[in-house]
XYZ file of C-alpha atoms in Angstrom:
454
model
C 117.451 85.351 82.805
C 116.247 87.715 85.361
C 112.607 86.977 86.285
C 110.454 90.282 86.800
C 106.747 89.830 87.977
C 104.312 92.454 86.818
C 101.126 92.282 88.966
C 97.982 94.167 87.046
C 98.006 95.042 83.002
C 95.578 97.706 83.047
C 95.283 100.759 80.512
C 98.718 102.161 82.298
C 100.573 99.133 81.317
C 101.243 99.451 77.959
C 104.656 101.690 77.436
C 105.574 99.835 80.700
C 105.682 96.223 79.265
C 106.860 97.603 75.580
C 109.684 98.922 77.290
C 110.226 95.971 79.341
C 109.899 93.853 76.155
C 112.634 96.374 74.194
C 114.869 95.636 76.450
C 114.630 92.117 77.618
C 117.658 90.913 75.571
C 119.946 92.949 76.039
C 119.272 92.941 80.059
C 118.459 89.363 79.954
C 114.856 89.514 81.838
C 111.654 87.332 81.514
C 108.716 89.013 82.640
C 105.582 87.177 83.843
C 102.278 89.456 83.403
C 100.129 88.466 86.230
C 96.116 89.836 86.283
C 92.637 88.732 86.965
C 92.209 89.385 83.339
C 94.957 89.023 80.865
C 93.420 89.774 77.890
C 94.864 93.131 77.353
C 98.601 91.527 78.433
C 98.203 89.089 76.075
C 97.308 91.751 73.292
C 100.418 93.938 74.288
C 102.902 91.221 74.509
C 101.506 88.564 71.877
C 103.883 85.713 71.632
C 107.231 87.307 72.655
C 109.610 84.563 73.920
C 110.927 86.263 77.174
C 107.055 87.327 77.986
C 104.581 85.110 79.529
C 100.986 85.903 81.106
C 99.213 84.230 84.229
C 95.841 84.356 85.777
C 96.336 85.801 89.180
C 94.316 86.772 91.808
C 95.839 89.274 94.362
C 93.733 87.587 97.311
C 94.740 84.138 96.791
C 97.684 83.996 99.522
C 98.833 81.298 98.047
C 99.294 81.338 94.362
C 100.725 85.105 95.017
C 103.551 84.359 97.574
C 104.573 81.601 95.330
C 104.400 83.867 92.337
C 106.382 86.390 94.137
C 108.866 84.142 95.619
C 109.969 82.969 91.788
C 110.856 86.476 91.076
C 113.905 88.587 91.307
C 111.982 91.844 91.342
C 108.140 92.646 91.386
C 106.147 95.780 89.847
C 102.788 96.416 90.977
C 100.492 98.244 88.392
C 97.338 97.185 91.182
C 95.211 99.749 92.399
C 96.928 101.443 95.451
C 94.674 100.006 98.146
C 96.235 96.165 96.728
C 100.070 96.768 97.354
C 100.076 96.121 100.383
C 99.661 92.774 100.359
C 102.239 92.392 97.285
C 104.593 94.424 99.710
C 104.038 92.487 102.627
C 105.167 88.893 100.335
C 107.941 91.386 99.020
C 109.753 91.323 102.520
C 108.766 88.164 103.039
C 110.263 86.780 100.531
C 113.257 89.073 100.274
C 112.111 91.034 97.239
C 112.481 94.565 96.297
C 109.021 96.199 94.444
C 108.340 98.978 92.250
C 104.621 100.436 92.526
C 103.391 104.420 90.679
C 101.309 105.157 93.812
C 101.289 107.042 96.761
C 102.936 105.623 100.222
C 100.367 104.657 102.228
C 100.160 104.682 105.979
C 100.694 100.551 105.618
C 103.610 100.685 103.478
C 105.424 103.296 105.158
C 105.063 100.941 108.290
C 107.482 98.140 106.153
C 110.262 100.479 106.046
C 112.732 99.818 109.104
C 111.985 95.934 107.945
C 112.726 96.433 104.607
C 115.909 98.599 105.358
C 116.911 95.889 108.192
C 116.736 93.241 104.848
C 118.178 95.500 102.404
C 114.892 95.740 100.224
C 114.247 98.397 98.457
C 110.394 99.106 98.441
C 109.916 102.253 95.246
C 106.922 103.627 95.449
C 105.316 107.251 93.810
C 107.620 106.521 90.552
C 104.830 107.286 87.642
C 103.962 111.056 86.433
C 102.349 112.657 89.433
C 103.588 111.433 91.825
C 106.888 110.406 90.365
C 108.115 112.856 87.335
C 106.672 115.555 89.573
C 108.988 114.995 92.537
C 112.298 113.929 89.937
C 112.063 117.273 88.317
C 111.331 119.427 90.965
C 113.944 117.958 92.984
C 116.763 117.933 90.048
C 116.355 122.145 89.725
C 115.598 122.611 93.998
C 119.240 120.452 94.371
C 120.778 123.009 91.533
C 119.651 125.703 92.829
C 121.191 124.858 96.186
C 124.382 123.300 95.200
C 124.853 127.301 93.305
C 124.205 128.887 96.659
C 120.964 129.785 96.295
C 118.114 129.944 98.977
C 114.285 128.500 97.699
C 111.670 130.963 98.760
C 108.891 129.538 96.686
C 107.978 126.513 95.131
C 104.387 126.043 92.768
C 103.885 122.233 91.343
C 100.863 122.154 88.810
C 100.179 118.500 86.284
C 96.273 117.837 84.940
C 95.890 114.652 82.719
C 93.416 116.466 79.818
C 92.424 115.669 75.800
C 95.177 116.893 73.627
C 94.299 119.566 71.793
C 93.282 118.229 68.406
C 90.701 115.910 70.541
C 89.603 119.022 72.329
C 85.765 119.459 70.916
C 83.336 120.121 73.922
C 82.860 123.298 75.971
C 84.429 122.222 78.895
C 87.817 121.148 77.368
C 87.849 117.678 78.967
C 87.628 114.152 79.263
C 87.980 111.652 80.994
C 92.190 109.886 80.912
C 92.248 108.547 83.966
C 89.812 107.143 86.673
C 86.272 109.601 86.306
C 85.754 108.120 90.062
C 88.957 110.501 91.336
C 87.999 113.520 88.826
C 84.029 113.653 90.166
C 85.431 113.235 94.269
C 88.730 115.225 93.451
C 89.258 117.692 96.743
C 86.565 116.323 99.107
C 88.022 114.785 102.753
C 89.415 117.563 103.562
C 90.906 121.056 103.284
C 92.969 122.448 100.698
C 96.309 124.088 102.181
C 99.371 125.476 101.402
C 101.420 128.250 102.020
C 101.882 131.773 99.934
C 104.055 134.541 101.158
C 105.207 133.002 104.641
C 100.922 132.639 105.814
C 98.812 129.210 105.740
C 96.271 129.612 103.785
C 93.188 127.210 103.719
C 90.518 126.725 100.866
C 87.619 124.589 102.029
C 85.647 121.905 99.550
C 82.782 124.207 99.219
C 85.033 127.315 97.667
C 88.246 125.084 96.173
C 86.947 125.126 92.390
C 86.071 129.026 92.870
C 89.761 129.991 94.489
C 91.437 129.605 90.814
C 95.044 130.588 88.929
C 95.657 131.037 86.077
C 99.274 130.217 83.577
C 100.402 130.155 80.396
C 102.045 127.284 78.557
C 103.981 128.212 74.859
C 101.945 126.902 72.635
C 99.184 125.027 74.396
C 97.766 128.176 75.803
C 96.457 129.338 78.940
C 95.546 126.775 81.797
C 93.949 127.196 85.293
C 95.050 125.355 88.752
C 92.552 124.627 91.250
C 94.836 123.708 94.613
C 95.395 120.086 95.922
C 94.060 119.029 99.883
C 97.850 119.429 101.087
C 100.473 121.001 99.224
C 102.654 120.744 102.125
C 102.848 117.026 102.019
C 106.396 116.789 100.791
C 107.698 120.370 102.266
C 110.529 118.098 104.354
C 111.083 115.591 101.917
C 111.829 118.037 100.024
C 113.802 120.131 101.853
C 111.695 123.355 102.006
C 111.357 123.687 106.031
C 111.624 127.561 105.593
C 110.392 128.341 102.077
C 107.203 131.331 102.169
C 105.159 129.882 99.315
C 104.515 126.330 98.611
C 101.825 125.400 96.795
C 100.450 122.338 94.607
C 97.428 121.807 92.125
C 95.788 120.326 89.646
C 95.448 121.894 86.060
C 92.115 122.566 83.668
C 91.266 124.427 81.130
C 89.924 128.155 81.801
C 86.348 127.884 82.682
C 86.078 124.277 83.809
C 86.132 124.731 87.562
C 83.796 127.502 87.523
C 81.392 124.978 85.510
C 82.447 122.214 87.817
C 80.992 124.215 90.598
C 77.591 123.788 89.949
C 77.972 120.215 90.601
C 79.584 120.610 94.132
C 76.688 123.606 94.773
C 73.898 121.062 94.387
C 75.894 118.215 96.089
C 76.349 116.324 92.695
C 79.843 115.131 94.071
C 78.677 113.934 97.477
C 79.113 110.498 97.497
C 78.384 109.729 101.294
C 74.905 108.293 100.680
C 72.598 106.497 98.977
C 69.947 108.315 96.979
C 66.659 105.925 97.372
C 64.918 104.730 94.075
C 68.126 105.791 92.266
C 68.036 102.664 89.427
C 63.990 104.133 88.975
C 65.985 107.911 88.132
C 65.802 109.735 84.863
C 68.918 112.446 84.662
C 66.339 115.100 85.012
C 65.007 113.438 87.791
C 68.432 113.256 89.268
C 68.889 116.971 88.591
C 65.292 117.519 90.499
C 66.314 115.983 93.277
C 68.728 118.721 94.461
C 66.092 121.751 93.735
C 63.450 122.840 95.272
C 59.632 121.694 94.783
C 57.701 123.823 92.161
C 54.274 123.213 90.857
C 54.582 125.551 88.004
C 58.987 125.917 87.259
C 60.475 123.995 85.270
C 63.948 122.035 86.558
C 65.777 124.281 84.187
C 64.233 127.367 85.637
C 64.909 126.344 89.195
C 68.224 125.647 88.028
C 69.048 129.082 86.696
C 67.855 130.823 89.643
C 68.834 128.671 92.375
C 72.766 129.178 91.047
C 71.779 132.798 89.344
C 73.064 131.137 86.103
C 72.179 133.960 83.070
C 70.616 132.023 80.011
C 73.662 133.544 77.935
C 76.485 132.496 80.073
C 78.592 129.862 78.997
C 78.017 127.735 81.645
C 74.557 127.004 80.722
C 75.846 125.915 77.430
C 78.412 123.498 79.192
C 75.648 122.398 81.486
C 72.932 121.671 78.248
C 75.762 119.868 76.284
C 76.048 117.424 78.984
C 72.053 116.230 78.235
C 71.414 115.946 82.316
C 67.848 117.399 81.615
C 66.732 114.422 79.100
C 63.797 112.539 80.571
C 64.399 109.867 78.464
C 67.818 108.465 79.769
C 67.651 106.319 82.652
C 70.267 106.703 85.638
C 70.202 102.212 85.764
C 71.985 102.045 89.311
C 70.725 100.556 91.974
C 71.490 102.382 95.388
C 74.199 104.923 93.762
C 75.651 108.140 95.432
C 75.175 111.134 93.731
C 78.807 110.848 92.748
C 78.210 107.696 90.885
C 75.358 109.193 89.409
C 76.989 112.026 88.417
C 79.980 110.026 87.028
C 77.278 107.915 84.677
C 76.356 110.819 82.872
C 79.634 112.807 82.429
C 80.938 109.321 80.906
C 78.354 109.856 78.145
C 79.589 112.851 77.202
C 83.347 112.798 78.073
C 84.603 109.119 77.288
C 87.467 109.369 74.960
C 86.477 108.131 71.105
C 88.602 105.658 69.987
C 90.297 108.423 67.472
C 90.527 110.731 70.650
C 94.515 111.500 71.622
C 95.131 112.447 75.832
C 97.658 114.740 76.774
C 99.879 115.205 80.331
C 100.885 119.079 81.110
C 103.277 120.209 84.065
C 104.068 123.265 85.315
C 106.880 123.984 88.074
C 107.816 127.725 89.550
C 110.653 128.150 91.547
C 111.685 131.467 92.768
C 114.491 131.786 94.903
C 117.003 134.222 96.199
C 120.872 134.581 95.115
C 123.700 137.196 95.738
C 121.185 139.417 97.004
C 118.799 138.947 93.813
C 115.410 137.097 93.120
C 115.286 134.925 90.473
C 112.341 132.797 88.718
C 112.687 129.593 86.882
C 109.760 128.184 84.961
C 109.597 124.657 83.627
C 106.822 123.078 81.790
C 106.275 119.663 80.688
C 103.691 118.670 77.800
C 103.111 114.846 76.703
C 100.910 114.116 73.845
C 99.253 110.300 73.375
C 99.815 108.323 70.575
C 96.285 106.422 70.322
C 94.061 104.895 73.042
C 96.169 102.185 73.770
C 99.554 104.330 73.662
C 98.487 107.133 75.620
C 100.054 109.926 77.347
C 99.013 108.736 80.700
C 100.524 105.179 79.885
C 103.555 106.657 78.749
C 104.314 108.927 81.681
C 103.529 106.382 84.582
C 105.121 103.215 82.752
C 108.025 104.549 81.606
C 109.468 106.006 84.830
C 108.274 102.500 86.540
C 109.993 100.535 83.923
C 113.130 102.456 84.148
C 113.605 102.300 88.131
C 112.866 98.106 88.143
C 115.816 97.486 85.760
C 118.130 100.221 87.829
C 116.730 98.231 90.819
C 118.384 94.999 89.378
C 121.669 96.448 88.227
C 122.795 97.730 91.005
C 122.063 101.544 90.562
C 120.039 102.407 92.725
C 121.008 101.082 95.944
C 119.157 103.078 98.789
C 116.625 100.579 100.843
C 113.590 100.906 102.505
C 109.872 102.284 101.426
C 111.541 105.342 99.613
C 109.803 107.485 96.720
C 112.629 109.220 93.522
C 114.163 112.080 95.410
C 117.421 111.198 95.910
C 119.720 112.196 92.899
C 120.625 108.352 92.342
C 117.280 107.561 91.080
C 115.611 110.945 89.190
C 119.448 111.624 87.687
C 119.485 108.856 85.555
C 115.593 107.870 84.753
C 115.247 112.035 83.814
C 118.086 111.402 81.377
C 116.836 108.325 79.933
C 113.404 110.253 79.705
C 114.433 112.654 77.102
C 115.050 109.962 74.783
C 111.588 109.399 74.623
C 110.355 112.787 74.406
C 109.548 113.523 78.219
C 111.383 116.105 79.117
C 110.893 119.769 80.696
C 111.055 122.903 78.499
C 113.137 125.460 81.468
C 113.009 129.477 81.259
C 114.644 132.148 83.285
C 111.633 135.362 83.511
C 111.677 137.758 86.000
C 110.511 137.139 90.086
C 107.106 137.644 89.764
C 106.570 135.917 93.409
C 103.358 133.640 94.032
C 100.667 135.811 92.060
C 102.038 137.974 89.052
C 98.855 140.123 89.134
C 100.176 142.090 92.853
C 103.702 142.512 90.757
């Protein structure tokens, strides 16, 4: 039996270890679930004879290089700012790793070592990143191997409530971490590139500076851009392309909701705001307005953001209760963020009956035999329940798929890499479709980066 370590069995586990447990016979593996808290492993797995779970703490040096030294291959479902460690006992210990997250700074450091050992270090293998850079880079290396020259490339996944969960004004909830939605876009910039010009959209303007697309049969959508959408222009070969950009997806009429928050400062979460545990939500709103003796918080609210009592907005911002008196904030030196988060939970948790949903959107335009041409390609992933959800299903799977092509043999680069290369997206794409993830493609007409100046 092969021994395969899985190190965290949070809500993203689940398609992960059921496809781990699928095919644990016929590929002869024995996976250990490792977590603080294994009471969700033990409710995925049960009693399955090649499964077993273990208490595990990630900063006990001890108990994890042994753990890691009794496998033949290690998965890390941690939060990203924990791999490292894992990583570090990885080349120790002459083990290669599969992790969903982003290359750090740290990791990307272990790379000549692991190449020097052989060790192949997979990271940015889930949806986004992961099925993002697969599928952009299986149609990018088509449409070169035909000849043809990329002149624009648009990248666009949101994780939102599938439609038949879909019952607020603002068309969300929460399927992933509310921490990343409430500071998503602050640290920095937005850039990217449209018709051969850098173009920049600062924090304070990003949820204002919106496009819009259409989806068959889930409707129309609208992108709000990432901090750098030129983060992978050389990875993926697109030194001398005119419009790259990458963003993350809503439904119409969120971001220009969302704004409000970032106005006020709602999503700062640099400081402490004094007294906060003492805080009613209207007392948290009052805090960003100005002092009235006679206006009410609503009032000041309307005209400090010239918000019309019929506009939608003001409906999105009264469903959210954040004028109630009555319900108390409870945190003890929070940020505004945290705040914030508290009292979107209320409202945007996902029910137990509630179903999530993954959409992707990729645009290529590119130039052949003298002609423009457009592809579009859309992805759509619906959840099963809250355990099996769309989320789970799109990170696990792909994660699942690269450890066991790890063992055999089939993919064979080393070093810190990330699924560009055709012998790792070629085959997990493939194997994808079988389970329902796969990417609906169109030929239309060049439209170029905004349809509207066409």
């Amino acid at each position: 039996m092969r021994h395969v370590l899985v190190i965290g069995s949070g809500k993203s586990s689940s398609y992960l270890l059921k496809y781990l447990m699928d095919k644990s016979e016929e590929e002869q593996l024995f996976i250990t679930v490792a977590d603080l808290e294994i009471e969700n492993a033990k409710k995925l797995v049960g009693n399955h004879k090649n499964f077993k779970t273990m208490v595990f703490d990630v900063f006990d040096a001890s108990s994890r290089a042994k753990a890691i030294e009794n496998a033949d291959i290690v998965i890390s479902m941690l939060p990203a700012r924990f791999h490292i460690e894992v990583a570090k006992d990885c080349i120790r210990f002459g083990k290669n790793m599969v992790t969903a997250s982003y290359i750090s700074q740290e990791m990307q450091a272990l790379n000549k070592e692991a190449k020097s050992k052989g060790l192949i270090l997979m990271n940015e293998i889930g949806v986004d990143p992961g099925i993002d850079h697969m599928s952009a880079m299986q149609v990018l290396d088509r449409i070169r191997h035909d000849g043809g020259k990329i002149i624009l490339f648009e990248s666009f996944t949101g994780g939102l409530v599938a439609p038949e969960s879909d019952n607020n004004l603002w068309n969300y909830k929460f399927t992933w971490n509310p921490r990343n939605v409430v500071t998503a876009g602050q640290g920095g910039v937005a850039k990217f590139l449209q018709e051969g010009t850098y173009k920049y959209i600062p924090y304070n303007r990003l949820f204002r500076r919106t496009e819009f697309l259409d989806i068959d049969g889930f409707g129309r959508f609208e992108v709000y851009a990432n901090r750098d959408s030129l983060k992978y222009q050389s990875a993926y070969g697109l030194d001398n392309i005119k419009t790259l950009y990458r963003g993350t997806m809503r439904r119409v009429g969120f971001s220009r909701a969302w704004n409000i928050f970032v106005a006020l400062g709602m999503t700062d979460d640099g400081y402490v705001m004094e007294n906060s545990e003492h805080m009613s939500y209207r007392d948290f709103i009052n805090a960003f307005l100005p002092y009235s003796p006679s206006d009410s918080v609503e009032l000041k609210l309307r005209h400090q953001l010239r918000i019309d009592q019929d506009d939608i907005v003001w409906d999105k911002l009264m469903e959210l209760d954040i004028f109630n008196p009555n319900k108390a904030v409870n945190l003890k030196n929070a940020t505004p963020a945290q705040i914030l988060q508290k009292i979107l939970m209320d409202s945007w948790t996902l029910s137990s009956k509630d179903k999530d949903m993954i959409v992707m959107y990729h645009k290529f335009g590119y130039e052949l035999d003298g002609k423009k041409h457009q592809i579009d390609a859309n992805l759509v992933v619906l959840g099963e329940d809250q355990t099996y959800t769309a989320m789970a299903k799109t990170v696990g799977l792909p994660v699942a798929m690269a450890t066991i092509a790890i063992l055999n043999g089939k993919i064979k680069t080393p070093g810190v890499q990330m699924p560009i290369n055709k012998e790792v997206y070629q085959p997990i794409l493939q194997e994808l479709k079988e389970h329902g993830i796969s990417f609906n493609e169109k030929e239309v007409l060049y439209l170029g980066y905004n349809p509207l100046n066409s």
